[in-house]
mmCIF file of C-alpha atoms in Angstrom:
data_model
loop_
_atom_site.group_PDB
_atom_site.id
_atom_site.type_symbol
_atom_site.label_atom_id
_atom_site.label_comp_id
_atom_site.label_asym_id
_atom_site.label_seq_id
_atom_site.Cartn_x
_atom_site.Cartn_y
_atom_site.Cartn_z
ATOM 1 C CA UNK A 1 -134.628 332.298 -33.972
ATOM 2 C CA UNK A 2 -135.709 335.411 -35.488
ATOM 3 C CA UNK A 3 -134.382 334.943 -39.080
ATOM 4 C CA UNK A 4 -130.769 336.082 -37.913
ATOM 5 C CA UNK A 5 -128.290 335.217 -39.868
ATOM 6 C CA UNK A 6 -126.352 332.565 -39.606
ATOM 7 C CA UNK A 7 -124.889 329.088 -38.327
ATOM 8 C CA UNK A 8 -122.122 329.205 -37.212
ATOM 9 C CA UNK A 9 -120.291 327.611 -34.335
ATOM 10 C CA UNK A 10 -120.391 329.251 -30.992
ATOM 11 C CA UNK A 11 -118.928 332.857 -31.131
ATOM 12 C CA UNK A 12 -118.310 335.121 -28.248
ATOM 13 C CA UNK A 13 -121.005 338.269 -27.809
ATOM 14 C CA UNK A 14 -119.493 341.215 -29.676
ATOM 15 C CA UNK A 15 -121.221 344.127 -31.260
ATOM 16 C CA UNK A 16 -118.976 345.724 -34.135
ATOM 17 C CA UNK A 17 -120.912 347.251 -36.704
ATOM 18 C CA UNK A 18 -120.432 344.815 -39.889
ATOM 19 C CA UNK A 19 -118.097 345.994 -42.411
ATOM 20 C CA UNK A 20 -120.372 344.508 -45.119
ATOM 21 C CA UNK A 21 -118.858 344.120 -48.640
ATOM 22 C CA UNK A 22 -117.439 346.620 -50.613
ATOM 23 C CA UNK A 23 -119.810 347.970 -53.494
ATOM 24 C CA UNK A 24 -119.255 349.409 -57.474
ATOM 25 C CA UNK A 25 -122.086 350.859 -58.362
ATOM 26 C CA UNK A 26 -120.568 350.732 -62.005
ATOM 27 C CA UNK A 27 -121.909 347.490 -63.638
ATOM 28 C CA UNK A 28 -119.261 345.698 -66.346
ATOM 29 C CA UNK A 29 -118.986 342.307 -67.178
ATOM 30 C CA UNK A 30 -115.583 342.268 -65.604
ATOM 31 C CA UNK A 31 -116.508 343.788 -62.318
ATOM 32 C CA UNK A 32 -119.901 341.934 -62.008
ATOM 33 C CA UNK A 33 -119.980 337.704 -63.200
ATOM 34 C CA UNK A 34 -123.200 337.908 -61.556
ATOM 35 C CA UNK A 35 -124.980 340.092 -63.972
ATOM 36 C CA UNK A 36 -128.577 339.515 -65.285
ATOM 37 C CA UNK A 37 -128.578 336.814 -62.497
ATOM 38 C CA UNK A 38 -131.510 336.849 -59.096
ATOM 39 C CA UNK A 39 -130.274 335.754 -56.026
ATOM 40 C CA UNK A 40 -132.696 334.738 -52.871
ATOM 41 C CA UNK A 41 -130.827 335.015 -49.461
ATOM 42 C CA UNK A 42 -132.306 334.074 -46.317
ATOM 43 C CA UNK A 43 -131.476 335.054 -42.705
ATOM 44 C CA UNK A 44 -130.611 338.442 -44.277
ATOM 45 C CA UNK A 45 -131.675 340.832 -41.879
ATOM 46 C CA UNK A 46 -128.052 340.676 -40.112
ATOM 47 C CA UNK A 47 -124.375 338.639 -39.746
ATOM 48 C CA UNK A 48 -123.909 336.555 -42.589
ATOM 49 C CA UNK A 49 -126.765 336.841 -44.509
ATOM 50 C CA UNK A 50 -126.981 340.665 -44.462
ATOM 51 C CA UNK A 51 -123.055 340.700 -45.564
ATOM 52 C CA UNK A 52 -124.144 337.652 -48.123
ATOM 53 C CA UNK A 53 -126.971 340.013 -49.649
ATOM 54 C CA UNK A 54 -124.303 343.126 -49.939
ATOM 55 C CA UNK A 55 -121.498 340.835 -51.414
ATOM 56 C CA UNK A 56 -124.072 339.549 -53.834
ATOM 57 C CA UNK A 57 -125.151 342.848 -54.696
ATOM 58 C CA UNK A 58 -121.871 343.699 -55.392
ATOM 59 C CA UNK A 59 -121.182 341.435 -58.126
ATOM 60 C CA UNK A 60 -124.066 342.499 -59.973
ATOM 61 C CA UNK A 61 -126.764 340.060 -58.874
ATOM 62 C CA UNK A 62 -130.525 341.558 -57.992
ATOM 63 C CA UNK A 63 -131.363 340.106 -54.408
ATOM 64 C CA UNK A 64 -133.914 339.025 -52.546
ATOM 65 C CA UNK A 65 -133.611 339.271 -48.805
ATOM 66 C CA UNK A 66 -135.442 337.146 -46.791
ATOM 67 C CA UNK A 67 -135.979 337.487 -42.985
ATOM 68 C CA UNK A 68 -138.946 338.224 -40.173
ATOM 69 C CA UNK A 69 -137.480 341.771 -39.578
ATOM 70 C CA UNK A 70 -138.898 343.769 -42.057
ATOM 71 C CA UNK A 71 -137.310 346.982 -41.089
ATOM 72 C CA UNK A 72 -134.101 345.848 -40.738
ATOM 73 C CA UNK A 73 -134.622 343.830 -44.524
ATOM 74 C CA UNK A 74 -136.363 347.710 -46.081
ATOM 75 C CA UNK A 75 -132.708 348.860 -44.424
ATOM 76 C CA UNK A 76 -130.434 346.447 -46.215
ATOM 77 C CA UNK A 77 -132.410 347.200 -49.862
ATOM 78 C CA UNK A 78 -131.736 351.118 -49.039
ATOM 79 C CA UNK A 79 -127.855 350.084 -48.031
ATOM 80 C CA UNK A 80 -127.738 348.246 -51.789
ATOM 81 C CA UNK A 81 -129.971 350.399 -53.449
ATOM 82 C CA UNK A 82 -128.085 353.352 -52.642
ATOM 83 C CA UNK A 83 -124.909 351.979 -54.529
ATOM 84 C CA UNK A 84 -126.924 351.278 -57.654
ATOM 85 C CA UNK A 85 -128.093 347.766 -57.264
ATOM 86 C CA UNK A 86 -131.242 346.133 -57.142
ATOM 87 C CA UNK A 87 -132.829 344.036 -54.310
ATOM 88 C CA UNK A 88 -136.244 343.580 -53.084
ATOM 89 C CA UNK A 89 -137.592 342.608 -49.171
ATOM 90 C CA UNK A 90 -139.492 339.808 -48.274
ATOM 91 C CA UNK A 91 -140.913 339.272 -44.601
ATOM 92 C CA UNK A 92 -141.275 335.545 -44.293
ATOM 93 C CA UNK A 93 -141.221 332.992 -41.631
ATOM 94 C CA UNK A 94 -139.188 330.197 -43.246
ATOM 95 C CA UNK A 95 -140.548 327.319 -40.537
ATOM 96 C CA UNK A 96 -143.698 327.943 -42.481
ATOM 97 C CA UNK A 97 -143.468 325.581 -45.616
ATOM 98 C CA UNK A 98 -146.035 328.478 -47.434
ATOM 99 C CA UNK A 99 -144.402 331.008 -46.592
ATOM 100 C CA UNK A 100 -140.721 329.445 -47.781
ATOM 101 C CA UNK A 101 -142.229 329.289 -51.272
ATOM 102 C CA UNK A 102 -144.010 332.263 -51.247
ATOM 103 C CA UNK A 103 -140.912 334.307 -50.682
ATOM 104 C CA UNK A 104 -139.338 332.170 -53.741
ATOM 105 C CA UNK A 105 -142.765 332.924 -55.597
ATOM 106 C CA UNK A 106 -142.003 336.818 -54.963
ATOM 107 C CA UNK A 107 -138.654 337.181 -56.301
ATOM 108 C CA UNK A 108 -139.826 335.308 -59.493
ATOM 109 C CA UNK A 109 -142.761 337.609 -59.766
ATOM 110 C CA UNK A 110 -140.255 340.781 -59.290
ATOM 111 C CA UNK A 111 -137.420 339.382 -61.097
ATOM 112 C CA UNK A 112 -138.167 336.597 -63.872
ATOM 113 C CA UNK A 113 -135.773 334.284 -62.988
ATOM 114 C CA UNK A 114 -133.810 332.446 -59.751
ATOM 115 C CA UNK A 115 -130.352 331.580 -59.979
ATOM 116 C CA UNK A 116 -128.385 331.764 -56.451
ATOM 117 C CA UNK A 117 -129.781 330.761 -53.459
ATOM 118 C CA UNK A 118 -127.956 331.233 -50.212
ATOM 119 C CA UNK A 119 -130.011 329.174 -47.209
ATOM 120 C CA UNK A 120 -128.980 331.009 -44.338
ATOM 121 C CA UNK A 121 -131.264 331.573 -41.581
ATOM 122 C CA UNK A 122 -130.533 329.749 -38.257
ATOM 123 C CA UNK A 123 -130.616 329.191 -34.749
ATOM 124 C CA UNK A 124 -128.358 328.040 -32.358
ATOM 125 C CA UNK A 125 -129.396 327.597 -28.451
ATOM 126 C CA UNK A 126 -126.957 325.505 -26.638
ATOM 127 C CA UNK A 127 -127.207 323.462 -23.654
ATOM 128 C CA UNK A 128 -127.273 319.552 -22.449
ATOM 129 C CA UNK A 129 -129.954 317.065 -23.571
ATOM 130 C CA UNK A 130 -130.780 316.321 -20.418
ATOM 131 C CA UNK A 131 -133.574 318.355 -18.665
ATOM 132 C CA UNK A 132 -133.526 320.739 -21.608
ATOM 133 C CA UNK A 133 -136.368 322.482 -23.083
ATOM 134 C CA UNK A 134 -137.804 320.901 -26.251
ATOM 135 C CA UNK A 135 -139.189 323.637 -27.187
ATOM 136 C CA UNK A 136 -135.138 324.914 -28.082
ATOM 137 C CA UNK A 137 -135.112 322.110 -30.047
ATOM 138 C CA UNK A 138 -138.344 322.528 -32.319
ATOM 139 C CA UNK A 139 -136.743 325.449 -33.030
ATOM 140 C CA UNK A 140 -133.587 324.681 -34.071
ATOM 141 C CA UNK A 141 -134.913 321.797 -35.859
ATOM 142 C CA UNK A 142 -137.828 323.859 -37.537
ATOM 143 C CA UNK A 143 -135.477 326.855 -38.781
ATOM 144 C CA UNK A 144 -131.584 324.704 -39.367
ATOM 145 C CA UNK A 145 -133.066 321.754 -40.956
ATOM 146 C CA UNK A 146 -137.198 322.184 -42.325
ATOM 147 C CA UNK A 147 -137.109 325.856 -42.811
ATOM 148 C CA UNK A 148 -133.392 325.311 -45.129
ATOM 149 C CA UNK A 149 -135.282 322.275 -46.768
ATOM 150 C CA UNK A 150 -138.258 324.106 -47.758
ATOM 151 C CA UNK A 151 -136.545 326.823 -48.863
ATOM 152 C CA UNK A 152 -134.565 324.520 -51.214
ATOM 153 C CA UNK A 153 -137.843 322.329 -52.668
ATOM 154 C CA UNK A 154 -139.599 325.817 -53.307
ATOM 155 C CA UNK A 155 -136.250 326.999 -55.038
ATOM 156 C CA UNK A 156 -134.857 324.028 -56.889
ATOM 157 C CA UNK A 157 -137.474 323.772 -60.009
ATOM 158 C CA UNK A 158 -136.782 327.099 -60.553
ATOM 159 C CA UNK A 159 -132.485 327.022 -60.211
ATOM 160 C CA UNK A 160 -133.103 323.887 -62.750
ATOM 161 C CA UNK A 161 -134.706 326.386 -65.295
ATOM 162 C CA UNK A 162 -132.451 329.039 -64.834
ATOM 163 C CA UNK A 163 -129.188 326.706 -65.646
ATOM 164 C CA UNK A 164 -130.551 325.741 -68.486
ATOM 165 C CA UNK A 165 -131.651 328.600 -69.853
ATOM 166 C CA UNK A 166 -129.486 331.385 -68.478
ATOM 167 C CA UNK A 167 -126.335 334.005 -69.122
ATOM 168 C CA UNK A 168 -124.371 331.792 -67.129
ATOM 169 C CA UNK A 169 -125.805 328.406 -67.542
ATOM 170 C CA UNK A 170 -125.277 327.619 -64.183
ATOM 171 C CA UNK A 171 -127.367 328.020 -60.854
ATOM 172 C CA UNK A 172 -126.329 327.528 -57.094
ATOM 173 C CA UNK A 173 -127.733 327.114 -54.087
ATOM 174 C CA UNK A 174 -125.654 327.453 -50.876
ATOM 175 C CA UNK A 175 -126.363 325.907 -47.706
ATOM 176 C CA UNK A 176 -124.610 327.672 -44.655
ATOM 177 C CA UNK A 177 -124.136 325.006 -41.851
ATOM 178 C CA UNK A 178 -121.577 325.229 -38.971
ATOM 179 C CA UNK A 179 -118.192 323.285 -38.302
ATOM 180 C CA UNK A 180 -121.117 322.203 -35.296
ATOM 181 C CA UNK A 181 -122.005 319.782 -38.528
ATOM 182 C CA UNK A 182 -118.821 318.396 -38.800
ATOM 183 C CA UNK A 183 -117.786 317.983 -35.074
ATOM 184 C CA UNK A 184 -120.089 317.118 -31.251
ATOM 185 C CA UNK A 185 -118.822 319.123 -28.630
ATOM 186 C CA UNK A 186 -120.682 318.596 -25.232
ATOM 187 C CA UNK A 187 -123.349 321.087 -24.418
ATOM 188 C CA UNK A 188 -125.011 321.232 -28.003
ATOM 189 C CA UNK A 189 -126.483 317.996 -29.136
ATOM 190 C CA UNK A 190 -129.251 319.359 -31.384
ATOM 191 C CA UNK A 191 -128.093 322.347 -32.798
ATOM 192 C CA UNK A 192 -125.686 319.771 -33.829
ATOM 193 C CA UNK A 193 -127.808 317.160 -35.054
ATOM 194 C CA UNK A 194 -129.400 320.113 -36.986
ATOM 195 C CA UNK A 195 -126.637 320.630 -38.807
ATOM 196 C CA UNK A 196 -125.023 317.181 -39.266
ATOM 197 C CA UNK A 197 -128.778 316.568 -40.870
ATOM 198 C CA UNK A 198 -127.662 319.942 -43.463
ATOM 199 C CA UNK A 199 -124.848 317.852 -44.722
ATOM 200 C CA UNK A 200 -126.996 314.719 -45.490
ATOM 201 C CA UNK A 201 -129.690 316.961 -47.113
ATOM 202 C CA UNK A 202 -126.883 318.909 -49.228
ATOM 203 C CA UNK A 203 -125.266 315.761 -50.282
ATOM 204 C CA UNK A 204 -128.308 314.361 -51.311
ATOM 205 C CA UNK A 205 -129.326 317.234 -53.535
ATOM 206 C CA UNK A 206 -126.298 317.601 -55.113
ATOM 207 C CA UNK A 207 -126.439 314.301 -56.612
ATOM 208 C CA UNK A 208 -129.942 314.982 -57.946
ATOM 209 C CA UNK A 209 -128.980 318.167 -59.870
ATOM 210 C CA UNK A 210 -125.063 318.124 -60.086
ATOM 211 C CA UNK A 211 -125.733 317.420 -63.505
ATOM 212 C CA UNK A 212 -127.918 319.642 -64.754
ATOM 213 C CA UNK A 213 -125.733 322.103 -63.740
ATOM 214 C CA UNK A 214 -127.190 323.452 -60.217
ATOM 215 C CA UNK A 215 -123.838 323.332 -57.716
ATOM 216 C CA UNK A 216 -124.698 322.160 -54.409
ATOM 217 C CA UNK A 217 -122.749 323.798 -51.713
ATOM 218 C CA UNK A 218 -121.709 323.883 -48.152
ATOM 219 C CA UNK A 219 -120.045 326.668 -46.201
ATOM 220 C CA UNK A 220 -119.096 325.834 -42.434
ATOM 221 C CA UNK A 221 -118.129 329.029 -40.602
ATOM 222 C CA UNK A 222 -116.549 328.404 -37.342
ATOM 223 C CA UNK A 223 -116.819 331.091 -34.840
ATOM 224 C CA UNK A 224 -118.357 333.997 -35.825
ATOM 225 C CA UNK A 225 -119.316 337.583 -34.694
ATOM 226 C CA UNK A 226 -123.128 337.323 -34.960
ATOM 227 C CA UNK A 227 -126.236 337.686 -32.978
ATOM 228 C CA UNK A 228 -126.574 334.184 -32.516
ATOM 229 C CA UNK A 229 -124.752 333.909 -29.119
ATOM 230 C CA UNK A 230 -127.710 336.255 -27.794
ATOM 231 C CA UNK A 231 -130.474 333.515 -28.299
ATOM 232 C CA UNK A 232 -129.059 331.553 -25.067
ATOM 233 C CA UNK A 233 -129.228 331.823 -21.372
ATOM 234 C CA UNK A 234 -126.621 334.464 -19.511
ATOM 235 C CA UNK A 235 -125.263 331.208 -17.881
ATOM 236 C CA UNK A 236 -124.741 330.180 -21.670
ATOM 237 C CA UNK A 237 -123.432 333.306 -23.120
ATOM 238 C CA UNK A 238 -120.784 333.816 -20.105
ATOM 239 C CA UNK A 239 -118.885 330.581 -21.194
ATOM 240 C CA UNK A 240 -119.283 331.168 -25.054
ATOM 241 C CA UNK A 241 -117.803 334.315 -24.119
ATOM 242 C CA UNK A 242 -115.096 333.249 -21.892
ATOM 243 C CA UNK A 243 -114.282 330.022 -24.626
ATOM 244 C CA UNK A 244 -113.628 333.048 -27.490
ATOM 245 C CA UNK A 245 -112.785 336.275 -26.047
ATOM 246 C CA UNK A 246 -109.301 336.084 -26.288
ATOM 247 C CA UNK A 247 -109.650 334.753 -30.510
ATOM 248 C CA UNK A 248 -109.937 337.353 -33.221
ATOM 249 C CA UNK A 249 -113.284 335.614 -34.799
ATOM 250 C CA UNK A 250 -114.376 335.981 -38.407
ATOM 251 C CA UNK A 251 -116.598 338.798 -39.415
ATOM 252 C CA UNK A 252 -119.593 338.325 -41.446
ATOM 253 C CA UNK A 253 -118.747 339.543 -44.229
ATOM 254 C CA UNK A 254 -115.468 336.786 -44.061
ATOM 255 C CA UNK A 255 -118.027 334.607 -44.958
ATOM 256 C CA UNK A 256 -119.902 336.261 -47.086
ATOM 257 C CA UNK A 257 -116.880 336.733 -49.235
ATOM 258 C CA UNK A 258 -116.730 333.251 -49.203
ATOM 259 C CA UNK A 259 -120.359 332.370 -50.588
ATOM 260 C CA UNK A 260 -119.612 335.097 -53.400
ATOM 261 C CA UNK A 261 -116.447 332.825 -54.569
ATOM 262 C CA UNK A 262 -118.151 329.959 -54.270
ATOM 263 C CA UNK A 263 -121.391 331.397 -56.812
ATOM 264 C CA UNK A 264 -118.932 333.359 -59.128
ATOM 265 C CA UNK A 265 -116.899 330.397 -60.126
ATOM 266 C CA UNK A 266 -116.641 329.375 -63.913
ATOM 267 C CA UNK A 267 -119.737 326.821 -64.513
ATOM 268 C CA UNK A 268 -117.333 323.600 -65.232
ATOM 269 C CA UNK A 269 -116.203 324.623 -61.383
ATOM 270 C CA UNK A 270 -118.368 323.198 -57.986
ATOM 271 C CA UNK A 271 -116.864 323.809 -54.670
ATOM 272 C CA UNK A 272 -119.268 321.758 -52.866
ATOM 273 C CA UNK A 273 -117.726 322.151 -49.534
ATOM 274 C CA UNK A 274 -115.977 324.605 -47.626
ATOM 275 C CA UNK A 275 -114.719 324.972 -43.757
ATOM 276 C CA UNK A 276 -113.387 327.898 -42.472
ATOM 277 C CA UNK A 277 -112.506 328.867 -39.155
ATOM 278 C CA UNK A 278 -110.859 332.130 -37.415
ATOM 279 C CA UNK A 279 -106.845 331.280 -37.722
ATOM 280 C CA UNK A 280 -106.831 330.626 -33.902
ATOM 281 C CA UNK A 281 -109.947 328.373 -33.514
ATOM 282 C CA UNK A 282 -108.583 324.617 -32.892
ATOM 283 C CA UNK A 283 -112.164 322.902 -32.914
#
């Protein structure tokens, strides 16, 4: 995938312009917990991780935004920018170990510090194991699993530093998976096993750093109105389309609301885990 934004279960094709996150440009420590804090969020050139990068912004955070589309990242800094935060581009392939930490490396050249990292960026092509194309699932596996883990090794030393020396004492680093990590359903094995491998990987981390004070956490959107559905075949996107027409999905920006509670909590408080799903979705 082009950096898109986000993992999320299968969502039908829709194109309503995101409603992004509401923004104050007036800074107070009431009105933005995330003050004097960097955040690095990847997939953020649209869905989720655009919306993450806004919500972010929001609460007082300077981002990075990490994605291949560099016009569409130069956009997103005007968008925050414009409301008097701070945020800086970064064109980077994530699948590319080097240039995973060299995006990290850039924000702590900018900024000074790391302290909220949102691993976004994902693919999801859907179809049987049998006769498929492997080259689908070097993807998936390359950007959903290797390009999140690299992302987090480049990141991690530096989340480790900022919790302990920091105006929250705290540091997160949020790993957006898919209720497609919690549940098979026929027709996507690997983007599946992609994401079941996510879980493992957070799990693991989290028991390294819990106690140093980086949270570990996992968001698992259901179905979502992203570009995602748009990396399959028109065979693929008919039925993804037929399967969730008729549900009101979430929007982007329900999840990036989501990822903001989760970094903005108290630091004695770790949600490590959170599902959500449109009201209607049963799976």
């Amino acid at each position: 995938m082009t950096s898109h934004s986000h993992s999320a279960d299968p969502a039908r094709t829709l194109h309503r312009p995101s409603a992004g996150v509401a923004t104050d440009p007036v800074r107070t420590s009431a009105a933005a917990p995330l003050g004097g804090t960097v955040a690095l969020v990847t997939g953020a050139s649209s869905g989720i991780g655009e919306g993450t990068a806004l919500a972010l912004a929001a609460l007082g955070a300077r981002v990075t935004v990490v994605a291949r589309r560099a016009d569409r990242l130069d956009a997103l800094v005007e968008r925050i920018e414009s409301t008097g935060g701070h945020a800086l581009a970064v064109s980077a392939d994530i699948t590319d170990e080097g240039q995973a930490h060299t995006a990290v490396a850039r924000a702590l050249e900018t900024y000074g510090r790391l302290d909220t990292v949102v691993a976004n960026a994902g693919a999801m092509i859907l179809g049987p194991i049998t006769g498929a194309d492997t080259a689908d699932w070097r993807r998936m596996i390359e950007l959903n699993t290797l390009g999140l883990m690299y992302t987090s090794h480049a990141a991690t030393p530096h989340l480790l530093a900022a919790a302990a020396d920091g105006p929250r004492r705290v540091s997160d680093i949020v790993l957006v998976s898919s209720t497609a990590g919690r549940m098979v359903r026929g027709g996507g094995g690997v983007y599946n096993a992609s994401k079941y491998a996510v879980t493992a990987f957070g799990e693991a981390l989290r028991k390294e750093v819990t106690q140093r004070h980086v949270r570990v956490s996992l968001v698992e959107p259901g179905a979502v109105e992203t570009e995602l559905p748009l990396q399959n075949r028109p065979e693929v996107q008919k039925r993804m389309y037929q399967r969730y027409s008729s549900m009101e999905c979430l929007r982007p920006a329900d999840v990036a609301d989501t990822i903001a509670f989760i970094v903005s909590r108290p630091r004695h408080v770790a949600v490590n885990e959170i599902l959500v799903r449109p009201t209607e979705q049963q799976e």
